[in-house]
Structure formats: C-alpha cells, structure tokens
PDB file of C-alpha atoms in Angstrom:
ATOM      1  CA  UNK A 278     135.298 153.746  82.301  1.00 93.00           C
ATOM      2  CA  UNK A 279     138.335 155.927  82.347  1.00 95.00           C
ATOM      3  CA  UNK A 280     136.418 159.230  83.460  1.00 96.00           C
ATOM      4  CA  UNK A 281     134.479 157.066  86.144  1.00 96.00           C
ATOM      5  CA  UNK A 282     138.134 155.774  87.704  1.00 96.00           C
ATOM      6  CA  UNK A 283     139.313 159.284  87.730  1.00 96.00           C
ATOM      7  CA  UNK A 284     136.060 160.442  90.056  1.00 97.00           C
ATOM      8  CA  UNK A 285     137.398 157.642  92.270  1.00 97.00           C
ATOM      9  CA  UNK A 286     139.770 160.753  92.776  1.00 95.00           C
ATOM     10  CA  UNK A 287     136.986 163.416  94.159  1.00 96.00           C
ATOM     11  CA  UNK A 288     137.332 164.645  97.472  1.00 95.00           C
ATOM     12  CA  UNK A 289     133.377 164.266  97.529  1.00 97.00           C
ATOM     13  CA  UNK A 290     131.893 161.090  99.509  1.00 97.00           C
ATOM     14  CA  UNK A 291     129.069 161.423  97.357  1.00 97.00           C
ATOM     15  CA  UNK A 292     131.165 161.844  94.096  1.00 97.00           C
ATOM     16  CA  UNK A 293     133.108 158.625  95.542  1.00 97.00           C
ATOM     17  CA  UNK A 294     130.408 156.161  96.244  1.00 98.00           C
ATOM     18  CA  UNK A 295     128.652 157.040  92.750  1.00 98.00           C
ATOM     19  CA  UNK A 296     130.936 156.280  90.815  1.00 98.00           C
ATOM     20  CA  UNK A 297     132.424 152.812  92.786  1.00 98.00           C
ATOM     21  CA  UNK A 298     128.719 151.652  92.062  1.00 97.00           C
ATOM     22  CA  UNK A 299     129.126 152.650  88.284  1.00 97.00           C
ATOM     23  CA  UNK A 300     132.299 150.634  88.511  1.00 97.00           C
ATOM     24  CA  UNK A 301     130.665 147.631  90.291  1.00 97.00           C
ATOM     25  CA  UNK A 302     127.854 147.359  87.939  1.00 97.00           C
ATOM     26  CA  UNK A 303     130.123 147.690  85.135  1.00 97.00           C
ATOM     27  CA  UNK A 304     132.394 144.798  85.985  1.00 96.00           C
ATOM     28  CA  UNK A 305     129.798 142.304  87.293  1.00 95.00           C
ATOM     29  CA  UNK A 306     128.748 142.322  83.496  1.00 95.00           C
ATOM     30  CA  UNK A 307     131.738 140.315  82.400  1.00 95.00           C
ATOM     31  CA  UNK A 308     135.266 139.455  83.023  1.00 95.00           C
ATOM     32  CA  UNK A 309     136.287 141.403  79.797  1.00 96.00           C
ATOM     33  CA  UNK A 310     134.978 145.213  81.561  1.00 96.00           C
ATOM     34  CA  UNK A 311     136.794 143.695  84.750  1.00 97.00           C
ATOM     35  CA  UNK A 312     140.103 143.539  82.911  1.00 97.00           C
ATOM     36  CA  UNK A 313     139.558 147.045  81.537  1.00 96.00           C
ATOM     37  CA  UNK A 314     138.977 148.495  84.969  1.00 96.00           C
ATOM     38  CA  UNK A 315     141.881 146.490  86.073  1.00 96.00           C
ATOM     39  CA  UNK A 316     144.219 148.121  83.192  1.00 96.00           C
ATOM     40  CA  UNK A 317     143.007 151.860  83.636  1.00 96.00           C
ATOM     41  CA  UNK A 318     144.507 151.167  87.666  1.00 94.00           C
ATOM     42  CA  UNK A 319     141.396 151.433  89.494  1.00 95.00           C
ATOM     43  CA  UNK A 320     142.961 148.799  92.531  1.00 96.00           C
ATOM     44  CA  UNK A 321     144.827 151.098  93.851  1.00 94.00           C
ATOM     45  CA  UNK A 322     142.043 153.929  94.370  1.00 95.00           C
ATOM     46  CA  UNK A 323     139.369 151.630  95.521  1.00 97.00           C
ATOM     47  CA  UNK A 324     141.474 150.122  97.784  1.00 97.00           C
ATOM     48  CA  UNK A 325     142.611 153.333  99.880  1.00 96.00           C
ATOM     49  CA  UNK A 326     138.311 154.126  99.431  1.00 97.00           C
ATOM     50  CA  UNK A 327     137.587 150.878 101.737  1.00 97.00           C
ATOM     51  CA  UNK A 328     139.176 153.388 104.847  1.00 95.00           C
ATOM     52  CA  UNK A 329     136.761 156.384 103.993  1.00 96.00           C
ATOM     53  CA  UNK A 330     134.855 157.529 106.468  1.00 96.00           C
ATOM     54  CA  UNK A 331     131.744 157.253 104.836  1.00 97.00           C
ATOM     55  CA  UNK A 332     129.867 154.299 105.428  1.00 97.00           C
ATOM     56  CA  UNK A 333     128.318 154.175 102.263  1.00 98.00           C
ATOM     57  CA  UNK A 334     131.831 154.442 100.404  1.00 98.00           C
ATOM     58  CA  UNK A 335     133.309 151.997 101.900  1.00 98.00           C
ATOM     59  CA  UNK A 336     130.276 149.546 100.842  1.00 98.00           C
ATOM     60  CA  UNK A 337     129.776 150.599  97.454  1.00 98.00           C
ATOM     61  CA  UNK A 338     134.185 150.504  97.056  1.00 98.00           C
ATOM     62  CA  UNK A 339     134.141 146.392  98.446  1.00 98.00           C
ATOM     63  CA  UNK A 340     131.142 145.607  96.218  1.00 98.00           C
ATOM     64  CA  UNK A 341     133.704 146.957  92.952  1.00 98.00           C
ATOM     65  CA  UNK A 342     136.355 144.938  94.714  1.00 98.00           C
ATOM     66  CA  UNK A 343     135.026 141.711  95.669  1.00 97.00           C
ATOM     67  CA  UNK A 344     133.576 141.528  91.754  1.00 97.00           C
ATOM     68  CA  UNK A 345     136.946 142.577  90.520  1.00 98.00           C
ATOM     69  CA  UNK A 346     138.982 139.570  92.495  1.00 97.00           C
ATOM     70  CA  UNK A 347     136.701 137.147  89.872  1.00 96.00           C
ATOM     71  CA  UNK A 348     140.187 137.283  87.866  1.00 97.00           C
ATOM     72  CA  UNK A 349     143.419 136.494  88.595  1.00 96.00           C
ATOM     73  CA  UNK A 350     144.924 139.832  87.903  1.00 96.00           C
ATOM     74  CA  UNK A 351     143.362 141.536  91.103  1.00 97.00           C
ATOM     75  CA  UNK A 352     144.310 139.115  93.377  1.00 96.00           C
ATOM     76  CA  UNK A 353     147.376 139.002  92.387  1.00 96.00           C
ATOM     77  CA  UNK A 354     147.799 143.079  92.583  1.00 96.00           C
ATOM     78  CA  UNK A 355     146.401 141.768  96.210  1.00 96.00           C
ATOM     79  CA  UNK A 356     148.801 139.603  97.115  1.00 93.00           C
ATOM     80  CA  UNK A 357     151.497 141.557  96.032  1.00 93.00           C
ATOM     81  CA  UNK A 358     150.650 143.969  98.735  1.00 92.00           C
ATOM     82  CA  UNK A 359     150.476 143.753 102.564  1.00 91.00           C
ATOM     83  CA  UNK A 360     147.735 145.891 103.244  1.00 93.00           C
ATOM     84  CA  UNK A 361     144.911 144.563 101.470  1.00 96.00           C
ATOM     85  CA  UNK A 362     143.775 141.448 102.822  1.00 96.00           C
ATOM     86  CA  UNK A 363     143.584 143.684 106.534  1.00 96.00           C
ATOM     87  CA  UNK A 364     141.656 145.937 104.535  1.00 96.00           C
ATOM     88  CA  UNK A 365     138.951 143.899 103.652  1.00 97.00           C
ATOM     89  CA  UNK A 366     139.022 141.577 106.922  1.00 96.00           C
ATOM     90  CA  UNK A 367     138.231 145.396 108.891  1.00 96.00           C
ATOM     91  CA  UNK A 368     134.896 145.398 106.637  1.00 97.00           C
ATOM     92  CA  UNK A 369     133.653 142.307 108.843  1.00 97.00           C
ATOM     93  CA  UNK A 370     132.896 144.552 111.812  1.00 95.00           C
ATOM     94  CA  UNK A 371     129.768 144.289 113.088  1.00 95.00           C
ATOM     95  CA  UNK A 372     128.779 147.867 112.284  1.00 95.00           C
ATOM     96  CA  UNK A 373     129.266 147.583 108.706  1.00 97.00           C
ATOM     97  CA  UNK A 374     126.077 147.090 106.397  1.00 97.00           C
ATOM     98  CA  UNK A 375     125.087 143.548 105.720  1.00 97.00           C
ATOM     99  CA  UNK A 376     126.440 144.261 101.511  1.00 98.00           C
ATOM    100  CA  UNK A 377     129.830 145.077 103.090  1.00 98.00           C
ATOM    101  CA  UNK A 378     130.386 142.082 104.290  1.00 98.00           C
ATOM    102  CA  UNK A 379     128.421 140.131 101.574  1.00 98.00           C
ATOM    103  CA  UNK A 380     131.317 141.271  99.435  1.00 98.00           C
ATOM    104  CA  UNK A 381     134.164 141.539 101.824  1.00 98.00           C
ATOM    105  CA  UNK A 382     133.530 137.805 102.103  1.00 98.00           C
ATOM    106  CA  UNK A 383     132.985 136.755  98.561  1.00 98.00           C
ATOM    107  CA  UNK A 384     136.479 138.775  98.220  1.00 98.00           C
ATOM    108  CA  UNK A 385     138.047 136.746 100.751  1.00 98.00           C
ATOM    109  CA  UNK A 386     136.576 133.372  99.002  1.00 98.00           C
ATOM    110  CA  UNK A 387     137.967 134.311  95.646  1.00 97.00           C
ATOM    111  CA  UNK A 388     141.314 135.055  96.775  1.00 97.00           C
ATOM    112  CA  UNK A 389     141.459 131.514  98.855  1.00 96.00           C
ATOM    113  CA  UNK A 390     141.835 130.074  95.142  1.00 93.00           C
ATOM    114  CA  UNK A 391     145.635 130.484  95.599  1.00 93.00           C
ATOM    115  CA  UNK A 392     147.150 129.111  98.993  1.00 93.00           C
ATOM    116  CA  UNK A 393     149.205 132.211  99.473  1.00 94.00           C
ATOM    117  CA  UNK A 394     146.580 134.207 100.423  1.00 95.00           C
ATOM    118  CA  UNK A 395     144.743 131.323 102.405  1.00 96.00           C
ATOM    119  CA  UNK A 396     147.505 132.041 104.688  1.00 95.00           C
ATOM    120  CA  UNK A 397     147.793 135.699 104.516  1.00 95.00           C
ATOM    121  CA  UNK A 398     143.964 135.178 105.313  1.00 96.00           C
ATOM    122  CA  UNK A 399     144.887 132.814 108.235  1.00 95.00           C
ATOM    123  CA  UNK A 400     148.079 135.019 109.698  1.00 94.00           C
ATOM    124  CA  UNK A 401     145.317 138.179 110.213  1.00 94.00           C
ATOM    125  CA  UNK A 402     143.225 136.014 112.345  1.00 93.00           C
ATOM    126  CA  UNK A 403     140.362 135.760 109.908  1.00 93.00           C
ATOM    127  CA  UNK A 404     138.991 132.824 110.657  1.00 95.00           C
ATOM    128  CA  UNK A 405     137.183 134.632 113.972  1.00 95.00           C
ATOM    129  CA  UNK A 406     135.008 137.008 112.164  1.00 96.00           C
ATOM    130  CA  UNK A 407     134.449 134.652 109.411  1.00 97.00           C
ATOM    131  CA  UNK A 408     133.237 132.710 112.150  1.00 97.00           C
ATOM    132  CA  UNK A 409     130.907 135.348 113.223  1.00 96.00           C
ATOM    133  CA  UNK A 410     129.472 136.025 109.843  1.00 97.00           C
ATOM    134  CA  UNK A 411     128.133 132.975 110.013  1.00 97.00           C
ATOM    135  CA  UNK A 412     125.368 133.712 111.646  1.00 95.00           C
ATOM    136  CA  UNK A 413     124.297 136.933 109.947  1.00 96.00           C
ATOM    137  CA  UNK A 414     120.213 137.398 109.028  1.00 95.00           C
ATOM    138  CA  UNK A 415     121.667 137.384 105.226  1.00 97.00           C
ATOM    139  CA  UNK A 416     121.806 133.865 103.910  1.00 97.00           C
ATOM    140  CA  UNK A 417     123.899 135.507 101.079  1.00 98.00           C
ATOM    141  CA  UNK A 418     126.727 136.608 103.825  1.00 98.00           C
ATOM    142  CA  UNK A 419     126.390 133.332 105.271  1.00 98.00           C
ATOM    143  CA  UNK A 420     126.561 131.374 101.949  1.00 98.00           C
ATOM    144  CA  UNK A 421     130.466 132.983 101.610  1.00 98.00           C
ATOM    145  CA  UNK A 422     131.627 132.948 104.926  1.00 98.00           C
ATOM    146  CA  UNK A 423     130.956 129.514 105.235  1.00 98.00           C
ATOM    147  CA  UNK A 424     132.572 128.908 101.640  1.00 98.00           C
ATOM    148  CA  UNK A 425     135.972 131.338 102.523  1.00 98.00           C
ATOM    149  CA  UNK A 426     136.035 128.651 105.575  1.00 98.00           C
ATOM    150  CA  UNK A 427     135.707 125.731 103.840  1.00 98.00           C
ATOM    151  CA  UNK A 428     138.617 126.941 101.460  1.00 97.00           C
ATOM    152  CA  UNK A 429     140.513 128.063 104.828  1.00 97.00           C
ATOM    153  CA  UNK A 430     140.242 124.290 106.313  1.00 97.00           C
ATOM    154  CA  UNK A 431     142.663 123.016 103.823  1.00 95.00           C
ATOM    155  CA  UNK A 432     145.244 124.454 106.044  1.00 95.00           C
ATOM    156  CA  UNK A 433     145.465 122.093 108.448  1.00 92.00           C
ATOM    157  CA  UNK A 434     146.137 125.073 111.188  1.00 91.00           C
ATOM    158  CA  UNK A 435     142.651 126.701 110.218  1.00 95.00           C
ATOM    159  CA  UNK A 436     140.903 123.156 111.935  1.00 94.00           C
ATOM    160  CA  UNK A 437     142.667 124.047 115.398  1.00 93.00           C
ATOM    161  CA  UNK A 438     141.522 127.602 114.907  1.00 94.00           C
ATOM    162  CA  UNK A 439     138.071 126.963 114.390  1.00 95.00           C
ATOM    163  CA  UNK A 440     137.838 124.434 117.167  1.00 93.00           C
ATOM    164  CA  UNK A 441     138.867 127.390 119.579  1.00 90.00           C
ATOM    165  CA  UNK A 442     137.096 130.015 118.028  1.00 87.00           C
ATOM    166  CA  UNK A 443     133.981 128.646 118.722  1.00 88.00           C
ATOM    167  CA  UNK A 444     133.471 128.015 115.399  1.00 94.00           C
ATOM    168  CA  UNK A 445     131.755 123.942 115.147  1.00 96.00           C
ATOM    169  CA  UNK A 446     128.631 125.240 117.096  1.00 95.00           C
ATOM    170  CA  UNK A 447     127.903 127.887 114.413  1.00 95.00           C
ATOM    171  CA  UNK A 448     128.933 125.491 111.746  1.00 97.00           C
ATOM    172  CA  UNK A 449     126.204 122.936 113.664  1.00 96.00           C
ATOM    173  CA  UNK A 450     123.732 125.524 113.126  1.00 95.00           C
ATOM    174  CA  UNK A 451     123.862 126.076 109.258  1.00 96.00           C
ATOM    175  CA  UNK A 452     123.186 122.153 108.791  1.00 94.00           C
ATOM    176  CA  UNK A 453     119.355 123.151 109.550  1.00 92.00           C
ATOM    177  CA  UNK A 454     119.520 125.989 106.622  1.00 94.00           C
ATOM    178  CA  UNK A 455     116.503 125.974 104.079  1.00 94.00           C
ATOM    179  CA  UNK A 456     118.795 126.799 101.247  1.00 96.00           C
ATOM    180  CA  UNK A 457     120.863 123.806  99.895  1.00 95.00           C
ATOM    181  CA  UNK A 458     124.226 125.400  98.535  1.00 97.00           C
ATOM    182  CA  UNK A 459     124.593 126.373 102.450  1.00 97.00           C
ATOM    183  CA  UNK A 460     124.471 123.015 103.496  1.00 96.00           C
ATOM    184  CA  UNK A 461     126.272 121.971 100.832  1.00 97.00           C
ATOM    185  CA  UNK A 462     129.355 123.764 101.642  1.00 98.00           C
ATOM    186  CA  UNK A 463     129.081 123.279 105.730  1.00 97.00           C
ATOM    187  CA  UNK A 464     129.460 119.722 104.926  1.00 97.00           C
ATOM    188  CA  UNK A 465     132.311 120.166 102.820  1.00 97.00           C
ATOM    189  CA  UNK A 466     134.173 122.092 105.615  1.00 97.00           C
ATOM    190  CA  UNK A 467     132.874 119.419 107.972  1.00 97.00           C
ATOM    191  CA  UNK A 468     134.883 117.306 106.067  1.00 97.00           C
ATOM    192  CA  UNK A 469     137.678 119.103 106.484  1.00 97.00           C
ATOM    193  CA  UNK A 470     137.252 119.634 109.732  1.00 96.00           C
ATOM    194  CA  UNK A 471     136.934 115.820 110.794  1.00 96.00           C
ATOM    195  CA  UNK A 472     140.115 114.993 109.342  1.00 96.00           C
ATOM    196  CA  UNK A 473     141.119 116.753 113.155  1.00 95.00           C
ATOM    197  CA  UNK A 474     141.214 114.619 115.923  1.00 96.00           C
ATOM    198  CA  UNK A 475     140.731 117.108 118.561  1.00 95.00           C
ATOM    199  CA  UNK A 476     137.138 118.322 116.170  1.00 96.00           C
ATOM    200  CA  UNK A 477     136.566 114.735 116.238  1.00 96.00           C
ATOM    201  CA  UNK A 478     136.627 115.005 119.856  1.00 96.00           C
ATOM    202  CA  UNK A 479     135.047 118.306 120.217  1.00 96.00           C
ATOM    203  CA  UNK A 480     131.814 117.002 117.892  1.00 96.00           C
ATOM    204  CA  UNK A 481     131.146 114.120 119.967  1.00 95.00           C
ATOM    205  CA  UNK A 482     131.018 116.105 122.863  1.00 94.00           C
ATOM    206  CA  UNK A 483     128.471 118.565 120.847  1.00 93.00           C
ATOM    207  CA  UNK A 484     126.103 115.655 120.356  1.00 91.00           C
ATOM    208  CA  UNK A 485     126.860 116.280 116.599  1.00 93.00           C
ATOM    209  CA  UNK A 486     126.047 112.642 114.848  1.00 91.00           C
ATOM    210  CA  UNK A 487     122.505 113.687 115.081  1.00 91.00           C
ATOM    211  CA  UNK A 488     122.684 116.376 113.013  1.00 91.00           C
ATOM    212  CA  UNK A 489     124.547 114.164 109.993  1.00 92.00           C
ATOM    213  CA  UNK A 490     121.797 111.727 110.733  1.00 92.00           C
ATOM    214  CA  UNK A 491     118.682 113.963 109.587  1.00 89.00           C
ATOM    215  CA  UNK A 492     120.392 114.971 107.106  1.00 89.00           C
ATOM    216  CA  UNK A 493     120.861 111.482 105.380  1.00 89.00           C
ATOM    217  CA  UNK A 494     117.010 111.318 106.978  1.00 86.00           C
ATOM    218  CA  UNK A 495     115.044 114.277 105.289  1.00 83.00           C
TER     219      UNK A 495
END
C-alpha cells in the first residue's frame, strides 16, 4: 500500500490512474485497508489528482475518494480543509464520465453525515448539479444524488433552494423509477421538502398528489 501511495507521486497520467484504481479496490475491501491508506497520507495526493488533466485520473482518483469518506477520518481531513468539497462538486460537470460522478456523489452523501459539511455542501451551491444528476441514464448516479439531497433537506435553506432550482419536477420524475431504494429515498426528501410551505405550494401547482396516489395504488 505504501509503494502504491508513493506512485500517486508520478508525473505519468498513466502511472497516476493505475495506481488510484489499486488504491480504490484496495479500500472498498474493508474499513480496516481504508484506515491504512488513510495513515500512509494518501488524502492529500488524491485530492490535488481530482484537478489532473486527464480524464481518466480524475475518475479513477474520486472512485479512491468517495470509498475512503466511508470513515470518519477522511471526512474529517475534508472538513478541515476549504478546498475539498469544491473539488469534488467540479466532478459533477456534465463532461465528466458517468463513474465520476457516481462517486463524486456517494462522496458528497457520506460527508452529509455531519451537518458541517451539509452546509459547506449548501454554501458551494451544490444543490444545482445535484439537481441535475438526477436525471442521469445511471440509476446508480441517480440513487446518490437523490440520497446527498435528501440529507441536504434537513437544512431548512436547502427546501427554498430546490424549489428554485427546478429541482421538484426532477424529484416528480424519480417517483416512476423501477428500482425501489430510488423511490424510497425521493419520498424521504419529499418529506422534507413538504415541511415548506412555498413546496407545498409549488406541488399543487405541479399536479403532484397524483403521483403519491399510484404509489399507495401499485
């Protein structure tokens, strides 16, 4: 593990993304390797790897990361610094590849265990491309984005946020998804969201009973 962390180090992309998918596989074994990656300092490398310029690096470095943040020692290296929430929120772009943000998100979700970062989350405008992840081809993408927002709505900010972002129609929209965990957690930020008055509002005017009503119909 030690050697692999120093090739974190190589000025070679390919060198790079090799061995932050050596790293990733080794810590999604158990939270014991993820404590030893954690103790030989590997944070700090794969964190400055999530700017490379190589597409492929930048994947394979989130996919370490958002495994690592399964214990409480990474996020809080994370929250102790400023620049790595923004780091993983720039992974949501669009042009990334449809892992990136699998694990940029399931990052993001892990590290809304402790309030703090639920607002560090919520001061870098992340509910907007949370919002937009939503509706991603990859049910696993959507599965966490809609989780991170459900952990996000117990701010009671985040349910004025999502109202303006646009965010209830793409909500709406996972309520018809074929896997159950989805739905699952879009009601749970439903809830959340209803305690708004203005959502209340905003439902009704989205003809959203409806949807509840299959639900509690199927």
């Amino acid at each position: 593990a030690a050697t692999v962390v120093l090739m974190l180090e190589s000025p070679e992309d390919d060198v790079q993304a090799k061995a932050c998918e050596a790293i990733y596989k080794f810590v999604n074994k158990c939270d014991e390797n993820k404590k030893v990656l954690y103790d030989l300092n590997s944070c700090e490398q794969l964190f400055r790897l999530l700017s490379s310029e190589e597409k492929v690096v930048r994947r394979n470095s989130i996919m370490a990361i958002g495994s690592l943040t399964g214990i409480n020692e990474v996020r809080k290296f994370i929250r102790k610094r400023d620049d790595c929430i923004p780091a993983i929120m720039k992974l949501l772009n669009p042009e990334e590849f449809n892992t990136t943000h699998e694990f940029a998100t399931l990052a993001l979700t892990n590290l809304c265990q402790e309030f703090t970062s639920i607002a560090t989350i919520l001061d870098n405008n992340g509910i907007e491309p949370l919002v937009e992840c939503l509706s991603s081809d990859d049910p696993d993408v959507q599965k966490n984005s809609i989780e991170c927002i459900a952990l996000l709505l117990q701010d009671f900010e985040a349910r004025t946020v999502i109202r303006d972002g646009n965010g209830l129609e793409a909500m709406l929209a996972l309520l018809s998804s074929e896997y159950p965990i989805i739905q699952e957690l879009t009601l749970t930020a439903f809830i959340r969201v209803t305690q708004d008055a203005g959502n209340r509002a905003a439902l009704r005017e989205l003809e959203s009973i409806k949807n509840f009503v299959n639900i509690i119909g199927n």
